[in-house]
Amino acid sequence: MSDLRSSIERAAPRRKAWPWAAGAVAVLLLAGGGFAITRGGGSVGAAAGGGAPVRGGTLQFALIDYQRSPDPQWGTNYAESLIGNNITDKLTWQDPKTGEITPWLAQSWEYNKELTDFTFHLRKDVTFSDGSPFNAEVVKANFDQYVRGDQKLGINPNGAALLSGYIETRTPDAYTAVVRFKKPLASFLQASSFTANAQPGFLSLSTLRLSAKERNDPRKVIGTGPFVYDSWEPQVKTVLVQRKGYTWSPPALKHQGAAYLDKVVFNTIPEASVRTGSLASGAIDATLDVGTTDEKSLADQGFTIIHRAVSGTAILFNFNSQLFPTNDIAVRKAIQLGWDREAIKKTVLTDSYSIATSILEPSVSGYADYSGSVLKYDPEKAKQLLQEAGWSEGPDGIRVKDGKKLVVKLLGISNLVVNKPAYESIQQDLKKIGIDLQLTVVPIPDYTANLAKAKTDWNVTASNRSRNDPAVLNLQYSPLLGNVTYLAKESTGVDVDEVTQTVGKLDQTLDPAARKEYAKAAQDLLIDKYALVNPVYNPSQVIAHANYVHGIVFDAQSRNHFVDAWKSNGK
């Protein structure tokens, strides 16, 4: 073990906590690039108003979705990841403005030059809410179960993709964890801070011994986070209470001690009008999932609107490369060119959102802009491509080839408020060039159920992937991993090996210049050369809150943390 440790330390210097400017907290509170609007729509700074934080009180917070299980490593919707982030902590914290990985439960780290072994030096003062210690043994137990699951307990593997090629975690001493992989995994450092779906938030050894069914008792789901479970009512609400003695927030937040709030109540309110009405009446203090038509009216009523774009991929049409008619590159390229982005920008989106100009959201390192080339509105060129590929206009305006209509079936998610109206706008434009885009836009549980048949039943799966790292392209598009476009030898006109190797390079280096080059090459292939994706818009998480609410943090995946949140009315 000492040889392994020394080789790692020779390969790379120890990463240390670095100084933070006095204004860093202000940046984080408005999500590193997000902003707030108040009455009249003016832009304000994060520290504006409020004064010194007040301890105590309950925050009533509304969500469109509900938590289906209290287990944060299992959750795959926004409500689940958001709540999970407030009862668990991560090894590292990612700065939402710069993307830099900074200390949290790990004070420092190093890695070997092959990027297969990552050594974390842990804090020694961290405990779970049941009093048990957080140490290297816990890191090992969590990663082992997170990646491999436990069939006897009914725990499915959740981290096999995020921690691709995981071998083991070694524990050379009580507070040193060496995480090892079969092949280079440059993105693991970002994964160690990951806060989105199926996140690696640390659970106590007592929780890891429980079955999936037993983890439905929230009192048995034990984390190290600033809040602990009080109660969970499926499809109704989840209640968290302050963790006493919590003193290990990410240093970047500069938060001292326990959370300010006594309690946070996450209320499930599916209807947008009810969420808005509840905020206006004072029944809730803040709501996520603000409807685009409600933003201005709430701001005019004196509520504050804060938002942050979701780092990762845009909302995309991922084309099924095997299924007719999206197995035809002419169809894919025509869809890219055949809809009016400015129309969606003007009629569907607010300033909280933006039209996608690439697969990657602009805050992700390596983003490149394709708005002036393949991602521009050019219906005449789209029609020309289709005509040249043998798609003739039919009597009802829908094109036909070899006796088959140009029908494209889309499966999408309704839980983001902009999705359906954006897709409907695209549907109308594509009909004008002879493409019949048929929409099935449903809640996440129905989307997930249908996804099992996507390879044979759906031409387009429309979604995004939250992850503030360019290797999200490898995770999503590599035929060895997510393979969301179903690349295989049956995919005509696509060099599958070229795609695999190109996106795979993103996990082979941490050199910023090289990663930027590899990200550009990957986007060129996926958007331009093979037209496997049609980026639509960059999603955003939008919150409206009363003016007495302060300090809600958006992290690098645009999930919210409430350790720094407080209410100036103290209630």
XYZ file of C-alpha atoms in Angstrom:
571
model
C 0.000 0.000 0.000
C 2.826 2.419 0.713
C 4.182 1.942 -2.824
C 0.816 2.873 -4.313
C 0.560 5.920 -2.102
C 4.049 7.182 -2.878
C 3.617 6.694 -6.620
C 0.452 8.798 -6.539
C 2.115 11.571 -4.600
C 5.045 11.662 -7.020
C 2.710 11.825 -10.005
C 0.810 14.916 -8.940
C 1.143 17.508 -6.192
C -1.361 17.517 -3.379
C -4.428 19.628 -4.083
C -4.919 22.163 -1.337
C -7.731 24.411 -0.297
C -7.272 27.751 -2.013
C -8.140 31.276 -0.890
C -11.516 32.714 -1.741
C -12.274 36.315 -2.500
C -14.483 38.199 -0.118
C -17.271 38.277 -2.697
C -17.360 34.517 -3.339
C -20.429 33.892 -1.231
C -22.364 36.576 -3.107
C -21.551 34.835 -6.374
C -22.651 31.449 -5.070
C -25.910 32.689 -3.644
C -26.974 33.733 -7.108
C -25.474 30.642 -8.641
C -22.343 31.937 -10.300
C -23.850 33.701 -13.263
C -27.530 33.567 -12.376
C -29.310 36.640 -11.163
C -32.373 37.838 -9.338
C -35.104 40.127 -10.539
C -37.349 42.072 -8.233
C -40.359 44.296 -8.804
C -39.823 46.136 -12.050
C -37.469 43.448 -13.368
C -34.229 45.044 -12.167
C -31.095 42.968 -11.624
C -29.814 42.811 -8.075
C -26.736 41.446 -6.367
C -26.890 38.411 -4.088
C -26.037 40.372 -0.986
C -28.633 43.059 -1.610
C -30.831 43.651 1.443
C -31.513 41.269 4.274
C -28.774 42.306 6.693
C -27.182 39.764 9.017
C -28.569 36.191 8.834
C -31.249 35.290 11.374
C -31.324 31.843 12.934
C -34.538 29.891 13.282
C -37.778 29.533 11.377
C -39.337 27.164 8.844
C -39.013 27.498 5.077
C -42.058 26.271 3.165
C -40.759 25.321 -0.292
C -42.833 24.027 -3.233
C -41.874 21.595 -6.001
C -43.655 20.192 -9.032
C -42.327 16.701 -8.257
C -42.249 14.469 -5.213
C -39.658 12.337 -3.537
C -40.315 8.663 -4.304
C -37.777 7.375 -1.789
C -35.763 8.994 1.004
C -32.624 7.230 -0.314
C -30.541 9.985 -2.004
C -28.364 7.531 -3.946
C -31.484 6.142 -5.625
C -33.312 9.340 -6.571
C -33.574 10.291 -10.222
C -35.773 13.378 -10.269
C -35.040 16.946 -9.247
C -36.952 16.782 -5.975
C -35.005 13.707 -4.908
C -31.590 15.133 -5.765
C -32.397 18.487 -4.174
C -33.544 16.911 -0.898
C -30.669 14.426 -0.951
C -28.167 17.285 -1.149
C -29.404 18.643 2.156
C -29.085 15.435 4.168
C -25.782 14.245 2.675
C -22.415 15.735 1.773
C -19.843 14.997 -0.960
C -16.092 14.563 -1.018
C -15.645 17.817 -2.941
C -17.535 20.949 -3.953
C -17.622 22.351 -7.490
C -17.593 26.120 -7.854
C -20.730 26.905 -9.889
C -19.094 29.889 -11.561
C -15.664 28.522 -12.520
C -16.253 24.764 -12.476
C -13.235 24.338 -10.196
C -13.239 21.408 -7.766
C -12.652 22.553 -4.176
C -12.513 20.854 -0.737
C -15.435 19.590 1.302
C -15.323 16.302 3.216
C -11.962 15.744 1.539
C -9.434 18.378 2.571
C -7.025 17.535 -0.238
C -6.392 14.946 -2.914
C -3.961 13.731 -5.523
C -4.036 11.339 -8.449
C -1.606 9.291 -10.504
C -0.592 10.329 -14.003
C -2.727 7.557 -15.515
C -5.855 9.023 -13.847
C -6.798 5.616 -12.503
C -6.026 6.135 -8.798
C -7.402 9.071 -6.791
C -6.358 9.565 -3.172
C -8.527 11.667 -0.842
C -7.408 12.910 2.578
C -10.535 13.250 4.676
C -11.540 15.621 7.423
C -11.393 13.997 10.842
C -14.203 15.938 12.541
C -17.179 14.761 10.454
C -19.894 12.545 11.909
C -23.202 11.138 10.777
C -26.351 12.294 12.524
C -26.389 9.016 14.505
C -22.971 9.924 15.934
C -20.952 7.406 13.891
C -17.742 8.668 12.261
C -17.246 9.561 8.623
C -14.006 7.908 7.541
C -12.313 5.930 4.764
C -14.229 2.764 5.650
C -17.478 4.637 5.017
C -16.224 5.981 1.678
C -15.339 2.445 0.593
C -18.668 0.968 1.697
C -20.644 3.708 -0.046
C -18.794 3.529 -3.359
C -18.881 -0.282 -3.384
C -22.652 -0.359 -2.958
C -23.258 2.703 -5.131
C -21.524 1.074 -8.102
C -22.367 -2.602 -7.560
C -25.632 -2.494 -5.664
C -26.625 -5.303 -3.310
C -28.996 -7.902 -4.730
C -29.848 -9.367 -1.325
C -30.974 -5.948 -0.088
C -32.786 -5.037 -3.298
C -30.340 -2.190 -3.925
C -29.736 -1.582 -7.611
C -26.371 -0.304 -8.853
C -26.730 3.438 -9.408
C -23.193 4.684 -9.994
C -21.824 2.274 -12.598
C -21.938 4.920 -15.347
C -20.743 7.883 -13.271
C -17.896 5.802 -11.811
C -17.220 3.764 -14.954
C -14.545 1.099 -14.500
C -14.578 1.294 -10.695
C -12.406 -1.410 -9.138
C -12.259 -0.647 -5.425
C -11.586 1.855 -2.691
C -8.535 1.142 -0.572
C -8.140 2.433 2.975
C -4.444 2.752 3.854
C -5.448 4.514 7.067
C -8.638 5.634 8.766
C -8.847 8.957 6.941
C -7.278 8.181 3.561
C -9.346 6.696 0.737
C -7.778 5.568 -2.558
C -10.402 5.147 -5.274
C -9.197 2.957 -8.151
C -10.423 2.457 -11.724
C -9.620 0.016 -14.532
C -9.020 2.816 -17.030
C -8.474 6.586 -16.945
C -11.427 8.493 -15.535
C -10.553 12.175 -15.577
C -14.153 13.111 -14.820
C -14.076 11.323 -11.457
C -12.931 14.473 -9.672
C -16.106 16.204 -10.847
C -18.084 13.064 -9.999
C -16.818 13.338 -6.423
C -18.807 16.591 -6.170
C -21.819 15.428 -8.198
C -25.180 16.591 -6.838
C -27.712 15.618 -9.512
C -29.629 12.392 -10.102
C -28.443 9.182 -8.405
C -25.809 11.143 -6.548
C -22.978 9.681 -4.421
C -24.052 11.358 -1.164
C -22.611 9.472 1.791
C -24.845 7.310 3.965
C -23.955 5.771 7.319
C -22.904 2.137 7.582
C -26.148 1.426 9.438
C -28.154 2.753 6.469
C -26.089 0.817 3.919
C -27.022 -2.401 5.736
C -30.740 -1.733 5.196
C -32.835 -3.079 2.347
C -34.418 -0.770 -0.212
C -37.759 -1.280 1.514
C -36.331 -0.465 4.949
C -34.893 2.774 3.560
C -38.443 3.993 3.034
C -38.345 4.841 6.733
C -36.651 8.264 6.544
C -35.529 8.083 10.178
C -33.214 5.242 9.169
C -31.609 7.156 6.275
C -28.629 8.741 7.988
C -26.293 11.264 6.350
C -23.689 13.821 7.381
C -25.573 16.787 5.940
C -26.838 20.014 7.516
C -30.382 18.640 7.783
C -31.921 15.335 8.865
C -35.234 13.740 7.995
C -38.214 14.533 10.202
C -40.926 12.961 8.052
C -41.803 11.845 4.528
C -45.284 11.636 3.032
C -45.082 10.309 -0.554
C -46.638 12.681 -3.091
C -47.357 15.196 -0.313
C -44.267 16.538 1.456
C -40.857 15.869 2.948
C -39.801 17.618 6.142
C -36.162 18.194 7.109
C -34.940 19.613 10.421
C -31.653 21.214 11.320
C -28.730 18.906 12.162
C -27.285 19.994 15.482
C -23.510 20.352 15.615
C -22.963 20.559 11.850
C -19.726 22.451 11.193
C -18.371 21.213 7.820
C -20.024 23.154 5.039
C -17.864 23.515 1.913
C -15.200 26.118 2.719
C -16.207 27.934 -0.465
C -19.553 28.851 1.092
C -17.896 30.429 4.131
C -20.830 29.283 6.247
C -20.048 28.822 9.919
C -21.820 26.234 12.037
C -25.250 24.666 11.667
C -27.877 25.673 9.117
C -29.729 28.875 9.936
C -33.200 27.411 9.452
C -34.822 25.099 11.987
C -36.852 23.298 9.345
C -37.423 23.031 5.597
C -40.729 21.636 4.312
C -40.725 20.475 0.674
C -44.334 20.573 -0.535
C -45.357 18.698 -3.680
C -47.680 20.942 -5.710
C -48.003 19.654 -9.302
C -50.179 22.493 -10.627
C -48.338 25.701 -11.558
C -51.315 27.903 -10.718
C -51.561 26.374 -7.241
C -47.833 26.893 -6.594
C -48.133 30.513 -7.678
C -51.312 31.052 -5.686
C -49.769 29.486 -2.582
C -46.810 31.853 -2.833
C -49.021 34.890 -3.352
C -51.195 33.948 -0.354
C -48.226 33.355 1.950
C -48.937 29.638 2.371
C -45.424 28.949 1.063
C -42.281 31.050 1.167
C -40.671 29.930 -2.087
C -41.326 27.742 -5.091
C -39.239 26.017 -7.708
C -40.650 25.240 -11.171
C -42.008 28.734 -11.772
C -44.072 28.868 -14.956
C -42.727 31.148 -17.676
C -46.013 33.068 -17.724
C -45.769 33.618 -13.964
C -42.268 35.095 -13.709
C -43.128 38.702 -14.556
C -46.373 38.797 -12.579
C -44.656 37.450 -9.463
C -41.803 39.944 -9.851
C -44.358 42.740 -10.247
C -45.981 41.609 -6.991
C -42.652 42.080 -5.188
C -41.378 38.495 -5.198
C -37.778 37.787 -6.094
C -37.015 35.522 -9.068
C -33.671 33.730 -9.012
C -32.435 31.250 -11.558
C -29.460 29.330 -12.862
C -29.066 27.460 -16.130
C -28.569 23.724 -15.619
C -24.955 22.883 -16.414
C -24.568 19.782 -18.541
C -26.325 19.174 -21.827
C -29.082 21.265 -23.313
C -32.562 19.860 -23.702
C -31.906 17.706 -26.766
C -33.585 15.611 -29.383
C -31.421 12.489 -29.226
C -32.033 10.727 -32.520
C -32.435 6.964 -32.706
C -29.781 6.096 -35.306
C -31.227 2.645 -35.978
C -34.965 3.287 -36.320
C -36.705 4.470 -39.496
C -36.833 7.328 -40.450
C -34.200 8.877 -38.143
C -31.715 6.308 -39.424
C -31.512 8.693 -42.399
C -29.007 11.496 -41.815
C -30.952 13.734 -44.207
C -33.950 13.545 -41.869
C -31.798 14.349 -38.848
C -30.153 17.320 -40.549
C -33.495 18.597 -41.837
C -34.875 18.579 -38.291
C -31.857 20.559 -37.096
C -32.453 23.204 -39.775
C -36.232 23.116 -39.937
C -37.420 25.037 -36.864
C -37.315 28.679 -35.866
C -35.244 29.205 -32.732
C -36.051 32.909 -32.546
C -39.766 32.105 -32.431
C -39.269 29.879 -29.384
C -37.037 32.490 -27.782
C -39.708 35.161 -28.216
C -42.873 33.185 -27.512
C -41.880 30.382 -25.133
C -38.749 31.315 -23.192
C -38.116 34.043 -20.658
C -34.773 35.648 -19.865
C -34.221 32.812 -17.374
C -33.622 30.469 -20.324
C -31.668 30.508 -23.584
C -31.817 28.792 -26.954
C -29.273 25.974 -27.241
C -26.381 26.584 -29.581
C -24.636 23.279 -28.870
C -25.065 20.028 -26.990
C -23.302 21.547 -23.986
C -24.751 24.372 -21.912
C -22.381 27.377 -22.151
C -21.140 27.147 -18.537
C -19.582 23.734 -19.221
C -15.892 23.835 -20.105
C -15.362 23.045 -23.794
C -18.681 24.447 -25.017
C -18.633 25.497 -28.703
C -21.204 27.610 -30.573
C -22.942 26.167 -33.679
C -25.661 28.806 -34.026
C -24.110 30.210 -37.200
C -23.819 26.896 -39.001
C -25.760 23.656 -38.564
C -28.031 25.004 -35.813
C -29.710 27.825 -37.670
C -33.169 28.154 -39.170
C -32.993 27.312 -42.877
C -36.229 25.612 -43.982
C -35.369 25.821 -47.677
C -32.139 23.924 -47.179
C -33.983 21.414 -44.987
C -36.524 20.776 -47.762
C -33.718 20.436 -50.295
C -31.949 17.818 -48.177
C -35.132 15.806 -47.869
C -35.945 16.039 -51.571
C -32.442 14.937 -52.545
C -32.713 11.990 -50.160
C -35.877 10.792 -51.892
C -38.505 12.261 -49.564
C -41.277 13.578 -51.821
C -44.134 15.754 -50.643
C -47.328 13.753 -50.094
C -50.922 14.854 -50.745
C -51.365 16.000 -47.138
C -48.029 17.839 -47.100
C -46.184 15.118 -45.175
C -43.279 13.671 -47.146
C -43.154 10.067 -48.273
C -40.366 7.696 -49.271
C -40.801 4.142 -50.497
C -44.437 4.323 -49.481
C -43.672 5.317 -45.904
C -44.605 8.630 -44.349
C -42.046 10.880 -42.681
C -43.391 10.377 -39.165
C -40.998 11.040 -36.272
C -42.127 9.903 -32.832
C -40.824 11.863 -29.850
C -40.796 10.840 -26.183
C -40.288 13.736 -23.774
C -40.626 14.790 -20.146
C -43.349 17.167 -18.952
C -41.786 18.072 -15.618
C -39.824 21.015 -17.000
C -42.343 23.750 -17.677
C -40.824 24.872 -21.001
C -40.559 21.451 -22.654
C -44.013 20.901 -24.107
C -44.563 24.402 -25.560
C -41.076 24.342 -27.086
C -41.706 20.955 -28.696
C -45.090 22.103 -29.988
C -43.451 25.090 -31.678
C -40.928 22.790 -33.348
C -43.752 20.445 -34.347
C -45.541 23.271 -36.183
C -42.386 24.351 -38.032
C -41.424 20.823 -39.074
C -44.893 20.206 -40.467
C -44.274 23.078 -42.907
C -41.314 21.181 -44.418
C -43.144 17.865 -44.525
C -42.162 16.180 -41.247
C -44.877 14.853 -38.932
C -43.393 15.158 -35.428
C -45.656 13.238 -33.052
C -45.273 14.199 -29.379
C -45.628 12.093 -26.265
C -44.658 14.361 -23.371
C -45.273 12.735 -19.999
C -44.182 12.846 -16.327
C -40.858 11.258 -15.407
C -42.268 7.887 -14.203
C -44.098 7.409 -17.516
C -41.080 8.620 -19.477
C -38.891 6.092 -17.677
C -41.336 3.274 -18.374
C -41.474 4.157 -22.079
C -37.699 4.531 -22.269
C -37.360 0.767 -21.903
C -38.848 0.505 -25.419
C -37.083 3.517 -26.907
C -34.755 1.514 -29.136
C -37.678 0.012 -31.060
C -40.521 2.507 -30.517
C -39.160 6.066 -30.439
C -37.237 8.131 -32.994
C -36.417 10.845 -30.496
C -35.875 10.826 -26.751
C -35.887 14.407 -25.544
C -34.152 15.200 -22.269
C -31.052 16.736 -20.757
C -28.268 15.456 -18.503
C -27.072 17.512 -15.540
C -23.328 17.360 -15.185
C -20.896 20.262 -15.161
C -18.095 18.470 -17.003
C -17.480 17.966 -20.745
C -17.180 14.215 -20.130
C -20.975 14.245 -19.941
C -20.633 13.678 -23.712
C -18.797 10.408 -23.074
C -21.295 9.387 -20.403
C -24.246 10.027 -22.711
C -23.061 9.194 -26.231
C -20.402 6.526 -25.962
C -21.718 3.168 -27.221
C -19.879 1.721 -24.210
C -21.875 3.816 -21.727
C -25.170 5.693 -22.193
C -25.455 5.259 -25.970
C -28.574 7.437 -26.064
C -28.572 7.466 -29.888
C -28.374 3.654 -30.091
C -25.194 3.538 -32.152
C -24.452 0.084 -33.541
C -23.408 -1.565 -36.794
C -27.031 -1.063 -37.919
C -26.559 2.717 -37.719
C -26.055 3.539 -41.393
C -23.440 6.092 -42.308
C -21.987 6.452 -38.816
C -18.485 5.335 -37.849
C -19.293 3.947 -34.407
C -15.629 3.460 -33.502
C -14.888 7.099 -34.364
C -17.609 8.314 -32.014
C -16.508 5.933 -29.241
C -12.879 7.015 -29.430
C -13.611 10.717 -29.785
C -15.937 11.074 -26.806
C -13.758 8.671 -24.791
C -10.785 11.029 -24.958
C -12.584 13.389 -22.575
C -11.911 10.964 -19.724
C -8.232 10.516 -20.543
C -6.852 13.878 -19.456
C -7.379 16.742 -17.036
C -5.351 19.165 -19.167
C -7.754 22.074 -19.864
C -6.456 22.779 -23.369
C -6.633 19.144 -24.417
C -10.109 18.701 -22.955
C -11.305 21.783 -24.833
C -9.939 20.316 -28.072
C -11.539 16.931 -27.421
C -14.870 18.520 -26.480
C -14.909 20.476 -29.746
C -14.132 17.317 -31.741
C -16.928 15.448 -29.967
C -19.454 18.216 -30.607
C -18.386 18.381 -34.279
C -19.144 14.688 -34.713
C -22.398 14.577 -32.778
C -23.941 17.792 -34.102
C -22.447 18.307 -37.551
C -20.858 15.251 -39.159
C -23.422 12.674 -37.996
C -26.274 14.950 -36.823
C -27.122 12.628 -33.944
C -28.583 15.391 -31.783
C -30.826 18.419 -32.162
C -30.188 20.859 -29.280
C -33.330 22.800 -28.349
C -32.913 25.090 -25.337
C -30.836 25.412 -22.197
C -32.995 24.518 -19.196
C -32.914 26.592 -16.052
C -34.056 26.136 -12.505
C -36.221 29.117 -11.610
C -37.262 29.976 -8.050
C -39.662 32.649 -6.872
C -39.450 33.588 -3.193
C -40.734 36.146 -0.740
C -38.476 39.106 -0.051
C -37.808 37.892 3.498
C -36.102 34.733 2.164
C -32.336 34.854 1.618
C -29.354 32.648 0.879
C -30.723 29.821 -1.268
C -27.666 28.360 -2.990
C -27.558 27.029 -6.542
C -24.649 24.608 -6.961
C -22.779 23.642 -10.138
C -25.577 21.262 -11.193
C -28.176 23.949 -10.312
C -29.420 21.964 -7.336
C -30.296 23.910 -4.216
C -28.672 23.866 -0.791
C -30.324 25.416 2.245
C -27.501 25.447 4.777
C -27.089 29.187 4.153
C -30.784 30.000 3.711
C -32.599 32.154 6.257
C -35.716 34.234 6.770
C -35.478 37.808 7.972
C -38.910 37.523 9.598
C -37.576 34.642 11.711
C -40.809 32.641 11.346
